[in-house]
PDB file of C-alpha atoms in Angstrom:
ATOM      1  CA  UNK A1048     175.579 -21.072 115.913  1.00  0.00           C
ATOM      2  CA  UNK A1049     173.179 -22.943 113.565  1.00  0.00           C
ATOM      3  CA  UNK A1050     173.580 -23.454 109.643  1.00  0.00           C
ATOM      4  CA  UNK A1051     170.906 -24.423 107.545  1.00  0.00           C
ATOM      5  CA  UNK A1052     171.319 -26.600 103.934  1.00  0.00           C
ATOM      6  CA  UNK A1053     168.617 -27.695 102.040  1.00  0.00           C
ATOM      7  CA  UNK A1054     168.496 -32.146 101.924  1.00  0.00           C
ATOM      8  CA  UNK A1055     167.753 -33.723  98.396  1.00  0.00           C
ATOM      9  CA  UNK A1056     166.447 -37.501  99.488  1.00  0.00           C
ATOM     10  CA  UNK A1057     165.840 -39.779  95.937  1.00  0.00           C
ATOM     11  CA  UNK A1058     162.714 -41.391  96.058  1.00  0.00           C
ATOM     12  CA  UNK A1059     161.911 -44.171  93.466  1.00  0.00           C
ATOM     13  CA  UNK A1060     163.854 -41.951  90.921  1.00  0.00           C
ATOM     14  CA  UNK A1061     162.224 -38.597  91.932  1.00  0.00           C
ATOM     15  CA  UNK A1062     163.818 -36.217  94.665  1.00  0.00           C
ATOM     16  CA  UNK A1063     161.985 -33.885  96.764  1.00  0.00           C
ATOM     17  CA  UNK A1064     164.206 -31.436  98.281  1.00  0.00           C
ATOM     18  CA  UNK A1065     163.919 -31.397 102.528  1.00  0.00           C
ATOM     19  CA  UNK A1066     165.642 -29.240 105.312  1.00  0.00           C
ATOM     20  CA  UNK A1067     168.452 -29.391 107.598  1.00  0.00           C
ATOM     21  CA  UNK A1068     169.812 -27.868 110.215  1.00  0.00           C
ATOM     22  CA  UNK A1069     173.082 -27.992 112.090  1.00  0.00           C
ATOM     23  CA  UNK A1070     173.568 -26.646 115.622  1.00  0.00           C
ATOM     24  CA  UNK A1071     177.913 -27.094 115.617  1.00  0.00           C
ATOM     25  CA  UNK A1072     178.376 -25.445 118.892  1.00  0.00           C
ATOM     26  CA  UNK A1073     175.879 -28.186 120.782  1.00  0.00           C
ATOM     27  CA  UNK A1074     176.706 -31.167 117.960  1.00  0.00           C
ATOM     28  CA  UNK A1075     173.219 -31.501 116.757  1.00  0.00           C
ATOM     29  CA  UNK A1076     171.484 -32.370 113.388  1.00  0.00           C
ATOM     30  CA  UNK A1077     167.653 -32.485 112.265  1.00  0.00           C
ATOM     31  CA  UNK A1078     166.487 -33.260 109.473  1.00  0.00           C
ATOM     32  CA  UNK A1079     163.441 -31.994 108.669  1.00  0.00           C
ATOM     33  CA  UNK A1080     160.994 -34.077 105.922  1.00  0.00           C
ATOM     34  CA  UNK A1081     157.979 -32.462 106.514  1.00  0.00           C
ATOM     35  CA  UNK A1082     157.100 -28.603 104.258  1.00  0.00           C
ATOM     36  CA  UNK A1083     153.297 -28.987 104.894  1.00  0.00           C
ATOM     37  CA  UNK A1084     153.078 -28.546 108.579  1.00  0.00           C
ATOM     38  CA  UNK A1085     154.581 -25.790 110.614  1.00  0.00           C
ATOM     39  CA  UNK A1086     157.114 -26.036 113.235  1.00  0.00           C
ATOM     40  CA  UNK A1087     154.449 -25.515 116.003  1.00  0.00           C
ATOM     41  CA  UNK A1088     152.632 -28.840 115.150  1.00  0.00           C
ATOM     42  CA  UNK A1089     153.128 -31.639 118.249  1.00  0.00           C
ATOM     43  CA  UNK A1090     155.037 -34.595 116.952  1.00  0.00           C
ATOM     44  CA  UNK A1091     155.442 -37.650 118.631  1.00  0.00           C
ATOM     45  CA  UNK A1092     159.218 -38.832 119.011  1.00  0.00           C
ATOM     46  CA  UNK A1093     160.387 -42.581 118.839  1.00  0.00           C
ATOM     47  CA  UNK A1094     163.371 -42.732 121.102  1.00  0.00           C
ATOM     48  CA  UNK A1095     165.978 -45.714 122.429  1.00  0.00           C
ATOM     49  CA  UNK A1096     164.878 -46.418 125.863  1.00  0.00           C
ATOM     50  CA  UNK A1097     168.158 -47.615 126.880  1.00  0.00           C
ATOM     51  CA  UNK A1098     170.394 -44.529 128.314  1.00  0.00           C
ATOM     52  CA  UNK A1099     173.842 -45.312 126.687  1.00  0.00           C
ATOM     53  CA  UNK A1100     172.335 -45.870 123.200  1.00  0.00           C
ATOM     54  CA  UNK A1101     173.387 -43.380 120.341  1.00  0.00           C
ATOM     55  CA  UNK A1102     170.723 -40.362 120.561  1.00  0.00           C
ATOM     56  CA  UNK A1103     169.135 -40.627 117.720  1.00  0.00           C
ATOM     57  CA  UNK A1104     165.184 -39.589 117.809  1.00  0.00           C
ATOM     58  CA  UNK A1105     162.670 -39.974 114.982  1.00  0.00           C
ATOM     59  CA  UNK A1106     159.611 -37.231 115.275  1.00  0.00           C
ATOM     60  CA  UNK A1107     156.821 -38.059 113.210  1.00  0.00           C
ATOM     61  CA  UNK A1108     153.164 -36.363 112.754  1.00  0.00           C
ATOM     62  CA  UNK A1109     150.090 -37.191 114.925  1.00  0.00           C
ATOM     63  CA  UNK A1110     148.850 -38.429 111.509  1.00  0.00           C
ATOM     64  CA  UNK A1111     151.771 -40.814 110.568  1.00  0.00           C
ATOM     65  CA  UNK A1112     153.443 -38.618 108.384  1.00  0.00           C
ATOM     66  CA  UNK A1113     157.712 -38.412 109.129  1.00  0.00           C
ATOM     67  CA  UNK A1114     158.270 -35.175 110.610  1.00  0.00           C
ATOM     68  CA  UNK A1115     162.374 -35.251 111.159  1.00  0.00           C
ATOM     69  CA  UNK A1116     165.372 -36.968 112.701  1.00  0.00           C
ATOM     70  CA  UNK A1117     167.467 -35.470 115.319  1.00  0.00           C
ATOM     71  CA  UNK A1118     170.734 -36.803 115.670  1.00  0.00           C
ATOM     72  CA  UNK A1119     173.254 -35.964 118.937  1.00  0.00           C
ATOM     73  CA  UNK A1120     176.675 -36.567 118.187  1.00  0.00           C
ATOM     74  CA  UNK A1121     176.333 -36.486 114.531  1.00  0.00           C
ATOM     75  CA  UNK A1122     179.981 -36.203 113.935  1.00  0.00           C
ATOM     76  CA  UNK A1123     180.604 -39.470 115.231  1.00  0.00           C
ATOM     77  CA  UNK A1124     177.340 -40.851 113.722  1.00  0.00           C
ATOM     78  CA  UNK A1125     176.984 -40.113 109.997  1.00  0.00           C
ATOM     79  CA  UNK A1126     178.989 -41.810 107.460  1.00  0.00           C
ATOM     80  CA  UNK A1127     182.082 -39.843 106.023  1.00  0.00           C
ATOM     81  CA  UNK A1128     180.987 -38.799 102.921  1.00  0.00           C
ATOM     82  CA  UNK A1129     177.647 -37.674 104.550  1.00  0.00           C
ATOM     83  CA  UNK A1130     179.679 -35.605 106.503  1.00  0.00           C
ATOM     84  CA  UNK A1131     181.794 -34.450 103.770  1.00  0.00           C
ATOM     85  CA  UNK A1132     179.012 -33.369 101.995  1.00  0.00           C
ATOM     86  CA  UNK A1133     177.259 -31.707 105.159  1.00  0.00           C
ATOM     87  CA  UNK A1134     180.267 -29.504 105.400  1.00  0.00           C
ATOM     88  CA  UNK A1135     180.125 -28.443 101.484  1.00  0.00           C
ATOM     89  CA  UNK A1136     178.775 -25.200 102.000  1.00  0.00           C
ATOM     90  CA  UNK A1137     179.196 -24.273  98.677  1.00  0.00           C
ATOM     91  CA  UNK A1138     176.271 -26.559  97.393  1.00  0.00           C
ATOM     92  CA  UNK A1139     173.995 -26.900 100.139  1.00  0.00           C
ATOM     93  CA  UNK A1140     172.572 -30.470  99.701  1.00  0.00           C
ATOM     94  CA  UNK A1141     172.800 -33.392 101.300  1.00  0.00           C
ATOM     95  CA  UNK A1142     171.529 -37.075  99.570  1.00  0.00           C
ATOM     96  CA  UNK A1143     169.922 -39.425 101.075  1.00  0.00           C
ATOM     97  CA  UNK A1144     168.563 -42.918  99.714  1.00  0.00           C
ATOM     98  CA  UNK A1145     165.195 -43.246 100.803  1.00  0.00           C
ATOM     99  CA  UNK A1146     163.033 -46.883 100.541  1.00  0.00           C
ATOM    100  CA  UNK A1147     159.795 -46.976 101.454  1.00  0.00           C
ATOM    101  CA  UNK A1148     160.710 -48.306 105.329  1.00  0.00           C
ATOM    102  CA  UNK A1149     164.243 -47.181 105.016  1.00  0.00           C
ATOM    103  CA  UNK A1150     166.689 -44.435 105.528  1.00  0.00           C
ATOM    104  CA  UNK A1151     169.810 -44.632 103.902  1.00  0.00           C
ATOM    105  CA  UNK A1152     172.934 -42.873 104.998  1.00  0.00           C
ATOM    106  CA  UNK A1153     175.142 -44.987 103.282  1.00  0.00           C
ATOM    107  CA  UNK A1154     174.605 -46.770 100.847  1.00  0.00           C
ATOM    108  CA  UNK A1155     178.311 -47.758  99.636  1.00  0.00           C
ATOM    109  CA  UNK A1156     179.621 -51.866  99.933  1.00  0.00           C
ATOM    110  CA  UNK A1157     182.203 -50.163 103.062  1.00  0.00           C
ATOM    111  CA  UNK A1158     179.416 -50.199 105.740  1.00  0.00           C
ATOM    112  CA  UNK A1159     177.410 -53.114 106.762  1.00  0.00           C
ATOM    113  CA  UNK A1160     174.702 -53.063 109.598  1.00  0.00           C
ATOM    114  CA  UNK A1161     176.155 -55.093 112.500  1.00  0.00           C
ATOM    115  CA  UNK A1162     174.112 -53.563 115.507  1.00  0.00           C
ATOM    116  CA  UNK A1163     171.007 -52.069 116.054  1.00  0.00           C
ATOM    117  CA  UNK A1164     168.821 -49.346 118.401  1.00  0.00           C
ATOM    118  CA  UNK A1165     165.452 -49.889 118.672  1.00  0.00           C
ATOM    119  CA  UNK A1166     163.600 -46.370 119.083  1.00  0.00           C
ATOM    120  CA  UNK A1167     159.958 -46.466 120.007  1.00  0.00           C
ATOM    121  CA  UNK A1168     157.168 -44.524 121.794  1.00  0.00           C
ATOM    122  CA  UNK A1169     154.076 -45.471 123.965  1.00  0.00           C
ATOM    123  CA  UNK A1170     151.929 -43.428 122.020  1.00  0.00           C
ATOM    124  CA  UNK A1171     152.585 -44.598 118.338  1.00  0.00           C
ATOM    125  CA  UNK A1172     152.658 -48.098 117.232  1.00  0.00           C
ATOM    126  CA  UNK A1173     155.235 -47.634 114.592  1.00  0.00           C
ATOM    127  CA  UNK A1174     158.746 -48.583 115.450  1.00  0.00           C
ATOM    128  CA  UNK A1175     162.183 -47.623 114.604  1.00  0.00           C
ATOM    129  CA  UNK A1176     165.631 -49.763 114.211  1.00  0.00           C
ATOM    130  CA  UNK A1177     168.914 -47.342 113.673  1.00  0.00           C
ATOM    131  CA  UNK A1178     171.533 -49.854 112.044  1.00  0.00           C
ATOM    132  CA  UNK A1179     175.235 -49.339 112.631  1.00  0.00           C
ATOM    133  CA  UNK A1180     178.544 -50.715 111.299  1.00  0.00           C
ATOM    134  CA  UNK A1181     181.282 -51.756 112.880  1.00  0.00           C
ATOM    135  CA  UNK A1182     183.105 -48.633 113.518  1.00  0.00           C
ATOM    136  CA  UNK A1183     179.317 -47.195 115.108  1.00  0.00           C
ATOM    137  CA  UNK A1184     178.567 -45.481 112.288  1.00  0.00           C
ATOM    138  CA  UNK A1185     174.687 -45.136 111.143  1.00  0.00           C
ATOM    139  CA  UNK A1186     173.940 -46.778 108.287  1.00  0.00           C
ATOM    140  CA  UNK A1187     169.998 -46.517 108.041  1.00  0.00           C
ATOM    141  CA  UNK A1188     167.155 -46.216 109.938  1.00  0.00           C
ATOM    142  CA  UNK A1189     164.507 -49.353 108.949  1.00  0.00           C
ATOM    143  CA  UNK A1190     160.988 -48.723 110.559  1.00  0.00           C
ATOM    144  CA  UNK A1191     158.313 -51.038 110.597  1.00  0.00           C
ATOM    145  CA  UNK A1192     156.361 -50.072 108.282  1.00  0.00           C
ATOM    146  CA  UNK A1193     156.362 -47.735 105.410  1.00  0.00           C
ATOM    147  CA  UNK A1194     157.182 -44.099 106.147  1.00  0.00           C
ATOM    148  CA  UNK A1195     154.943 -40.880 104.474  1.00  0.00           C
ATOM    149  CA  UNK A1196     155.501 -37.550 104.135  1.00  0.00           C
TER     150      UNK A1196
END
């Protein structure tokens, strides 16, 4: 069964509202950033190359542009209140702090980045690092460079 909410992510004081969908019955999130291509456009996705890493992949355009994150697992993942407000069905939206090179899931003092995954892919030179706390829980993605839409 899949739900779908719409994502608000605050950019430099301006929001832009984004798409998300949750697949509950196989545990599975994307977020989608991208409302001028369609689905059927290739993507390239940066991925951990270790096996046990948390599956978290990062699809971007042929062009550089971000085209979504896909997160496995995101129950055990995504911060609590990100969570919280995921399963808020009554408003729909989900926040997200957004710098130019980073993705923030949480952005309270309770989390600090501890560890990291490196997610890459032999045919794009831009990289990937998903930070985690303590507990395992993503706090941001950082890439190497500044991310467009």
């Amino acid at each position: 069964m899949c739900y779908s909410y719409s994502v608000v992510i605050y950019m430099n004081y301006d929001f832009e509202k984004f798409h998300y969908t949750t697949d509950s019955e196989h545990n599975i999130t994307y977020i989608n950033f991208s409302k001028a291509h369609a689905a059927a456009d290739s993507v390239i996705t940066l991925h951990s190359v270790k096996r046990d890493d948390p599956q978290i992949n990062v699809d971007i355009f042929h062009d550089g542009r971000l085209a979504g994150i896909e997160i496995l697992s995101f129950d055990k993942y995504l911060p609590k209140l990100v969570l919280q407000e995921m399963g808020s069905r009554s408003s729909g939206k989900l926040t997200l702090t957004l710098l130019s090179d980073y993705i923030i899931f949480d952005n309270s003092d309770t989390l600090e980045p501890v560890s990291q995954t490196t997610l890459r892919s032999s045919l794009n030179d831009l990289e990937a690092r998903c930070l985690f706390s303590s507990q395992g829980v993503l706090v941001g993605i950082k890439f190497s460079e500044a991310v467009r839409f």
